[in-house]
CSV table of C-alpha atoms in Angstrom, one decimal:
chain,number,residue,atom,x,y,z
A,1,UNK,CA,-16.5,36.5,-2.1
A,2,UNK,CA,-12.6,36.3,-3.5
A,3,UNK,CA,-12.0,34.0,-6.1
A,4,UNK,CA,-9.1,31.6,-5.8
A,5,UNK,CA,-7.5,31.4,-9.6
A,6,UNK,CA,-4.5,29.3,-10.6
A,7,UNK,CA,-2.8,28.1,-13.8
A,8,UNK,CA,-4.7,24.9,-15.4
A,9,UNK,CA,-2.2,22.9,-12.9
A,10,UNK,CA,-4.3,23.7,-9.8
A,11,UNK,CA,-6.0,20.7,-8.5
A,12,UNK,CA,-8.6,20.1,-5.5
A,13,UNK,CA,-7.7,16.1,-3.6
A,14,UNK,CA,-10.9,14.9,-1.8
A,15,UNK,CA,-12.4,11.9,-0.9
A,16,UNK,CA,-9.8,11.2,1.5
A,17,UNK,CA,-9.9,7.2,2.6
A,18,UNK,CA,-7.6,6.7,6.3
A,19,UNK,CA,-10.4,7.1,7.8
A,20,UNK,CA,-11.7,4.0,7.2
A,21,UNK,CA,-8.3,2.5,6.9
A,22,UNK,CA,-5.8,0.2,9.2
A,23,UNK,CA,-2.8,2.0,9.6
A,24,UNK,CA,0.6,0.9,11.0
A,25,UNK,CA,4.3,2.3,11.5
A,26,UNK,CA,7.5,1.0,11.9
A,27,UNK,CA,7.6,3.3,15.3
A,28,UNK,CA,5.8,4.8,17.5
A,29,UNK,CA,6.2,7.0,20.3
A,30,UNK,CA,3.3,9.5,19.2
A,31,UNK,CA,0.2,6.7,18.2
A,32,UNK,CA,0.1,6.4,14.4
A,33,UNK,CA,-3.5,6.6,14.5
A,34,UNK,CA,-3.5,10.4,15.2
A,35,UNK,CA,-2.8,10.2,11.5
A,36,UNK,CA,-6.6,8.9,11.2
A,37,UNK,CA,-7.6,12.4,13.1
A,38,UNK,CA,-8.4,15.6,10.4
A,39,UNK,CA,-6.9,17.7,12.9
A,40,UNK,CA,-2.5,18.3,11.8
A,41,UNK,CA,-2.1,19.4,15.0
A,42,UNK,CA,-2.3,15.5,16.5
A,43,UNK,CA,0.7,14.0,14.6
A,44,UNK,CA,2.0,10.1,14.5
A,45,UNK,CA,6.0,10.7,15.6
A,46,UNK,CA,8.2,7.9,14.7
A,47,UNK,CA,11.5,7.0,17.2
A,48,UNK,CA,14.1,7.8,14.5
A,49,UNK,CA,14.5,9.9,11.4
A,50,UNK,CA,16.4,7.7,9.4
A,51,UNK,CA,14.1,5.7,7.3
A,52,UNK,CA,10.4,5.7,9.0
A,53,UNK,CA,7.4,4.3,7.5
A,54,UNK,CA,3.7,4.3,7.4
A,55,UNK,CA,1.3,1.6,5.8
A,56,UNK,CA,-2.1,2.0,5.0
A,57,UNK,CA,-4.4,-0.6,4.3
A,58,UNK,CA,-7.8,0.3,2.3
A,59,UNK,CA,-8.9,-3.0,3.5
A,60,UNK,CA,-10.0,-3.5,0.0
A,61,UNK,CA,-8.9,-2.6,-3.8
A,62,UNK,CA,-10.2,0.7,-4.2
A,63,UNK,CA,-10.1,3.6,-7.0
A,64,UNK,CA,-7.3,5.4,-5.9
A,65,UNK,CA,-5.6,8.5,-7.4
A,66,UNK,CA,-3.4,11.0,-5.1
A,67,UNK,CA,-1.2,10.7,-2.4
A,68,UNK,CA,-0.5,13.5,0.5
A,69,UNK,CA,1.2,14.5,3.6
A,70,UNK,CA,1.0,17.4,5.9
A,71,UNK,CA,2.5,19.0,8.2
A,72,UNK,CA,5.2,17.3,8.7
A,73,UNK,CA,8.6,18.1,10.1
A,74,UNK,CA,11.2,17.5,7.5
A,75,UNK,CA,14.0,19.5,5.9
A,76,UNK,CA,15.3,20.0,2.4
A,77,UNK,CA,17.4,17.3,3.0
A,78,UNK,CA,14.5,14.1,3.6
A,79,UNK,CA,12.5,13.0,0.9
A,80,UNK,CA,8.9,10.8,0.9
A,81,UNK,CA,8.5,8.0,-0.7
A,82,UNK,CA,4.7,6.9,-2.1
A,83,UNK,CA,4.6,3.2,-3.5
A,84,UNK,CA,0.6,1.9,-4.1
A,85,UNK,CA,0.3,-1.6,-4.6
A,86,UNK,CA,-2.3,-4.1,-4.9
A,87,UNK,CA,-1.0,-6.8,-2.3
A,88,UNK,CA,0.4,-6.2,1.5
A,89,UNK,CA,4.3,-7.9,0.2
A,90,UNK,CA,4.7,-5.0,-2.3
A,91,UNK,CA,5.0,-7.3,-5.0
A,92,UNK,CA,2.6,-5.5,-7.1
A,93,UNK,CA,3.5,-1.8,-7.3
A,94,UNK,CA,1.3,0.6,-8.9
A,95,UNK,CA,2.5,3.7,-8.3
A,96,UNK,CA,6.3,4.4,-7.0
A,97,UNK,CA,7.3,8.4,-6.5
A,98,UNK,CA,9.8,9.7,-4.0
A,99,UNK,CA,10.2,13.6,-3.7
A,100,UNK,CA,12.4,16.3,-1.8
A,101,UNK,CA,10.1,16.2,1.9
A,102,UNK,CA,10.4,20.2,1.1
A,103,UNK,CA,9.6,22.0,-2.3
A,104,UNK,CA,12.8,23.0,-3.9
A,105,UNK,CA,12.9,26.4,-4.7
A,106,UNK,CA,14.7,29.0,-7.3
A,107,UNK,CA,16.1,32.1,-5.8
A,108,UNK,CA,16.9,32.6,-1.9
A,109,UNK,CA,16.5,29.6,0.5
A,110,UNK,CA,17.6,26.9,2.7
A,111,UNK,CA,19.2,24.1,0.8
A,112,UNK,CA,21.8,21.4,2.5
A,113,UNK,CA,24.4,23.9,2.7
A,114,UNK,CA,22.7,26.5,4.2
A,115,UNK,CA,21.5,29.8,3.3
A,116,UNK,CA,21.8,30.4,-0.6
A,117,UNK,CA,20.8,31.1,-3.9
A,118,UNK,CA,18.6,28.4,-5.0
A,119,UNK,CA,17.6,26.4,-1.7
A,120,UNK,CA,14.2,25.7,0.2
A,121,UNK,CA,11.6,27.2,2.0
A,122,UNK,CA,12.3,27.0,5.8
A,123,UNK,CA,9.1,25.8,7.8
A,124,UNK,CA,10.5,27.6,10.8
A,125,UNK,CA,6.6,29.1,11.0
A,126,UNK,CA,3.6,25.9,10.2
A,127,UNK,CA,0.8,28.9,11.0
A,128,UNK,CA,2.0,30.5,8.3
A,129,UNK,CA,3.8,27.5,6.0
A,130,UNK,CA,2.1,24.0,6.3
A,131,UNK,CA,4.6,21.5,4.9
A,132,UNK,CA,2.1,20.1,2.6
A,133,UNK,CA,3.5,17.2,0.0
A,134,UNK,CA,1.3,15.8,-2.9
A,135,UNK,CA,1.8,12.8,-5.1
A,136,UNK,CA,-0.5,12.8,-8.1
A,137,UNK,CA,-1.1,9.6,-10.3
A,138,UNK,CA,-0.9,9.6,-14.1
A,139,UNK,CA,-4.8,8.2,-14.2
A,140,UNK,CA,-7.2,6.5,-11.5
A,141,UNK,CA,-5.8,3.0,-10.1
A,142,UNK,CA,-7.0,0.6,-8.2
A,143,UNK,CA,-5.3,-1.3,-5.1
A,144,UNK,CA,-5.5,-1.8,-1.8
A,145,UNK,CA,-1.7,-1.1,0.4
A,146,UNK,CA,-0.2,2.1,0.6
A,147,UNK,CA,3.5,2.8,2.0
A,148,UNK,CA,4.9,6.2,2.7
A,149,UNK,CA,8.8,6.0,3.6
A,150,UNK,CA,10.2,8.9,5.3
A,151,UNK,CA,14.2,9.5,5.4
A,152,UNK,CA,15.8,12.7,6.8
A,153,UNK,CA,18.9,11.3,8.9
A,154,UNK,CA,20.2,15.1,9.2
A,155,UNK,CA,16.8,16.1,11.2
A,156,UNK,CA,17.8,17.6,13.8
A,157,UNK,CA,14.8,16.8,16.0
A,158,UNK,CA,16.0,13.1,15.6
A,159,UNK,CA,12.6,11.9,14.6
A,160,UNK,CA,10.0,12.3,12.2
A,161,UNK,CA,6.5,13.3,12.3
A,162,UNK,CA,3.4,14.2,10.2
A,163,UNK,CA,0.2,15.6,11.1
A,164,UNK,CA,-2.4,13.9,8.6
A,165,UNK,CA,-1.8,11.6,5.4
A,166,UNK,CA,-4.1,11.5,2.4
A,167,UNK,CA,-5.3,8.8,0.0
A,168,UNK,CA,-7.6,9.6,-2.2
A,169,UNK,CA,-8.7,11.2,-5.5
A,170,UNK,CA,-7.7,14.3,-7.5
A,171,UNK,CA,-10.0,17.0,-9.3
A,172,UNK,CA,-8.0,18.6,-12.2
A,173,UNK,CA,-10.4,21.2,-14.3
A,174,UNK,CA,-9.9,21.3,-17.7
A,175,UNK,CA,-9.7,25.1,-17.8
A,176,UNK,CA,-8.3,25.2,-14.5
A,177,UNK,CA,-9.8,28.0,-11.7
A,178,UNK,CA,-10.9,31.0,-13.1
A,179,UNK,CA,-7.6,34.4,-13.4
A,180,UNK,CA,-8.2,36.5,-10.6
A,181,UNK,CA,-8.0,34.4,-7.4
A,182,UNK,CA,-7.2,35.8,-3.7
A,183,UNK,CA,-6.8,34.1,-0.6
A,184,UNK,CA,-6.9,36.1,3.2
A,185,UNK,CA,-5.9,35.3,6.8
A,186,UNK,CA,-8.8,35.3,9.2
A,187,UNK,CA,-8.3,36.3,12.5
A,188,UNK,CA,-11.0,34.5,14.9
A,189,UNK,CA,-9.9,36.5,18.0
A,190,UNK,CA,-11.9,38.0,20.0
A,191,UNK,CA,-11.8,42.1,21.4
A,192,UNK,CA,-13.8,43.1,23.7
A,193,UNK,CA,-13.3,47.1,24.4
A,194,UNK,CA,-14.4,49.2,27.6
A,195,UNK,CA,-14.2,52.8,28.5
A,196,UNK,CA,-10.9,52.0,30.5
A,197,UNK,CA,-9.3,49.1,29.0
A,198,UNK,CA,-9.3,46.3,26.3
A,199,UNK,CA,-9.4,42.6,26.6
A,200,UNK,CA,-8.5,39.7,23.7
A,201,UNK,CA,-8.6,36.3,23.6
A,202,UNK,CA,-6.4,35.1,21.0
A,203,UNK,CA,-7.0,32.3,18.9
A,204,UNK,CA,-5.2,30.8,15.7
A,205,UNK,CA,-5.3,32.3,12.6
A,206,UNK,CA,-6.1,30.5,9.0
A,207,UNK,CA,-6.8,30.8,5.4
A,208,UNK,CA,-9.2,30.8,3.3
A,209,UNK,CA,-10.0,30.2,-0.2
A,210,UNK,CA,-12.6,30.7,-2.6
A,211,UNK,CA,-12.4,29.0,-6.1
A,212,UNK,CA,-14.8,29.6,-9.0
A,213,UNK,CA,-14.6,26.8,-11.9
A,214,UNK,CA,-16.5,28.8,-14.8
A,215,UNK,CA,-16.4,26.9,-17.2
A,216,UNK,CA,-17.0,22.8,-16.5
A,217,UNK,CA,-17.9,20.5,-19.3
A,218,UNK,CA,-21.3,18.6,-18.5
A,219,UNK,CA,-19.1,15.5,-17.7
A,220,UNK,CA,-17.1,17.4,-15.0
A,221,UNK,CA,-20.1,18.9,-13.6
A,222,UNK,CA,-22.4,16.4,-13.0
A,223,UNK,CA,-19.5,13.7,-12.8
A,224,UNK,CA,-16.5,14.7,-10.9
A,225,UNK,CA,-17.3,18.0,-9.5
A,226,UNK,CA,-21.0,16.9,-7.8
A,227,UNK,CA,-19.3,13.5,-6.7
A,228,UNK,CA,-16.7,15.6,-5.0
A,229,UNK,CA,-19.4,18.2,-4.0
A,230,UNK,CA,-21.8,15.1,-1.9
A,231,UNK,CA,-18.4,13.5,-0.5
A,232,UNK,CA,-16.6,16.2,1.2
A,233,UNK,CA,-20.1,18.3,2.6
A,234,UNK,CA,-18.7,20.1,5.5
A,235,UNK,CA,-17.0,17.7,7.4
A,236,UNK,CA,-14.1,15.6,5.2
A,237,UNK,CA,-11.4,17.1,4.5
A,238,UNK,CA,-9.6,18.2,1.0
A,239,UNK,CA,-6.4,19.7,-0.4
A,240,UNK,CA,-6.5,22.8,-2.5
A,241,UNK,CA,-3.8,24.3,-4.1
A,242,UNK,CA,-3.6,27.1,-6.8
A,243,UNK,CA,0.0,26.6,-7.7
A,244,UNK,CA,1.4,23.2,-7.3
A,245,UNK,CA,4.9,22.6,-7.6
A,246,UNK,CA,5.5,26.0,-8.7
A,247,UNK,CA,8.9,25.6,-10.1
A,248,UNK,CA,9.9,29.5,-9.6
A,249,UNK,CA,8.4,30.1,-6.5
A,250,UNK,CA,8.1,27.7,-3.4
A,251,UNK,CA,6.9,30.1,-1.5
A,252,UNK,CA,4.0,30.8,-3.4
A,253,UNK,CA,2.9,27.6,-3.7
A,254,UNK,CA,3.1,26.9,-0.2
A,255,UNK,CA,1.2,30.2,0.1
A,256,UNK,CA,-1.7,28.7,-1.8
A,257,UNK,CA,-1.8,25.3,-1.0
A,258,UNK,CA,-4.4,24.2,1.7
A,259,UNK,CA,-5.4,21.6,3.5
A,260,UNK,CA,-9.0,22.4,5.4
A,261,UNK,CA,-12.8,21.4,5.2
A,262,UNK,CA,-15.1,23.1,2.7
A,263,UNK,CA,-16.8,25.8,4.4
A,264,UNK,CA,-19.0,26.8,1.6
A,265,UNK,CA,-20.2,25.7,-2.0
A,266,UNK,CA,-22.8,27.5,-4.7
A,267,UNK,CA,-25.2,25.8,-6.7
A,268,UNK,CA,-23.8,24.5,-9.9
A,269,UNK,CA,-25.0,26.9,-12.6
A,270,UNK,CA,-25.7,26.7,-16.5
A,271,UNK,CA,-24.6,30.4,-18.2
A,272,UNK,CA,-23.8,29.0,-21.3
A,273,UNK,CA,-24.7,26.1,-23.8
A,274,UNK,CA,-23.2,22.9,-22.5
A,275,UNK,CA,-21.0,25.1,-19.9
A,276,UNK,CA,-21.6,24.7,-16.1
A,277,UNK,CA,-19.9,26.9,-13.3
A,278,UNK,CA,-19.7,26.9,-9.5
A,279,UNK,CA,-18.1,27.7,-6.5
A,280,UNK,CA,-15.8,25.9,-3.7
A,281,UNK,CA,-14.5,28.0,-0.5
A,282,UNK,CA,-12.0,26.0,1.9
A,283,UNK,CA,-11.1,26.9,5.3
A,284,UNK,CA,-7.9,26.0,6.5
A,285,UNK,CA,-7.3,23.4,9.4
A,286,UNK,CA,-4.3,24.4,11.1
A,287,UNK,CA,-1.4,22.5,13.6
């Protein structure tokens, strides 16, 4: 099994609430409750690209920590907008964060003016670059409204979409994931070879990662990381990324960022005093 490692800024988002939530858009010509579905691929598209948003309501104050969208469509030139708030007016913000709808990114990219030293990622290929955005909370808050404003009047498509939003809560390890990570594309596809001739059925390929936390206090352990452990099981969906906001690569980040279902989990073990370890393997979910 690989290990997925990352600098102590690595984080895991889980315990993802929209699909319990009411969620409406200013627009709609895809239905905004695709964004309820875990699946990217079935995306809410709005009419324009000029200012588009999305509200969700938890339908009641809730503990509430991180903020996500993926796959979406934008360019380097959009940005997102998070607010949190405890009442449906707005009135009571609290949490407010808007960010470039792509990752800046130092060295060669595409930025507003093109091709150039110092631009952003292109997501000309979502199989192999999932737009994902995250919005991370100083501590844990509790409200009820969410509103995600999208603004890219330069998108050439003319509107906006996004395949999945997340509102939720954020595991951040105190030692971070353990040096030595690796992540690998899996091919599902399917050969099958005769004397004379071979026949494939091709299917989508995906990542996986496999992240060891060796060292957990007995608070993270038996607080955070088993609470995180009995929510997700193998069917809700989580976040995983080894490098977020990697300031000198964007690429890399976007390499090891995923948004999937847990596909496997060890026991949480004890090999040293008052130290606890385990394991966490994500599979992506792609468009």
């Amino acid at each position: 099994m690989g290990v997925i490692v990352a600098a102590n800024t690595g984080y895991t988002l889980y315990g993802n609430l929209i699909d319990t939530a009411t969620v409406s858009a200013s627009s709609q010509l895809i239905p905004v409750y695709n964004l309820k579905n875990m699946q990217p691929g079935k995306v809410w598209r709005a009419s324009g690209c000029v200012e588009e948003t999305v509200t969700v309501d938890l339908g009641s104050k809730q503990f509430v920590d991180a903020f996500a969208v993926v796959n979406q469509n934008m360019n380097g030139r959009g940005t997102i907008r998070v607010q949190f708030a405890t009442d449906a007016g707005f009135t009571d913000v609290l949490f407010d964060e808007t960010k470039r709808a792509i990752m800046p990114e130092a060295g060669l990219g595409y930025d507003p003016f093109g091709w150039s030293l110092g631009g952003y990622p292109r997501m000309d290929d979502p199989q192999r670059n999932q737009a994902i955005r995250t919005f991370l909370a100083p501590k844990k808050l509790k409200g009820r409204y969410t509103r995600f404003t999208f603004k890219n009047p330069t998108l050439a498509a003319g509107y906006i979409q996004a395949g999945r939003l997340f509102v939720g809560r954020q595991y951040i390890d105190e030692y971070g994931f353990e040096a030595g990570w690796s992540y690998t594309w899996n091919d599902p596809s399917q050969i099958s070879d005769t004397e004379r001739s071979i026949f494939t059925v091709s299917r989508p390929r995906f990542r996986l990662m496999n992240g060891k936390f060796p060292a957990m206090s007995p608070e993270a352990a038996f607080g955070a990381m088993d609470r995180m452990k009995k929510q997700l099981g193998k069917s809700k969906d989580l976040i995983v990324s080894a490098f977020p906001e990697d300031q000198w690569s964007a690429q890399r980040a976007y390499a090891t960022s995923i948004y999937g279902v847990l596909s496997e989990t060890a026991a949480t073990g004890n090999p040293f005093f008052e130290r606890f370890d385990t394991t966490l393997s994500a599979r992506e979910l792609v468009p």
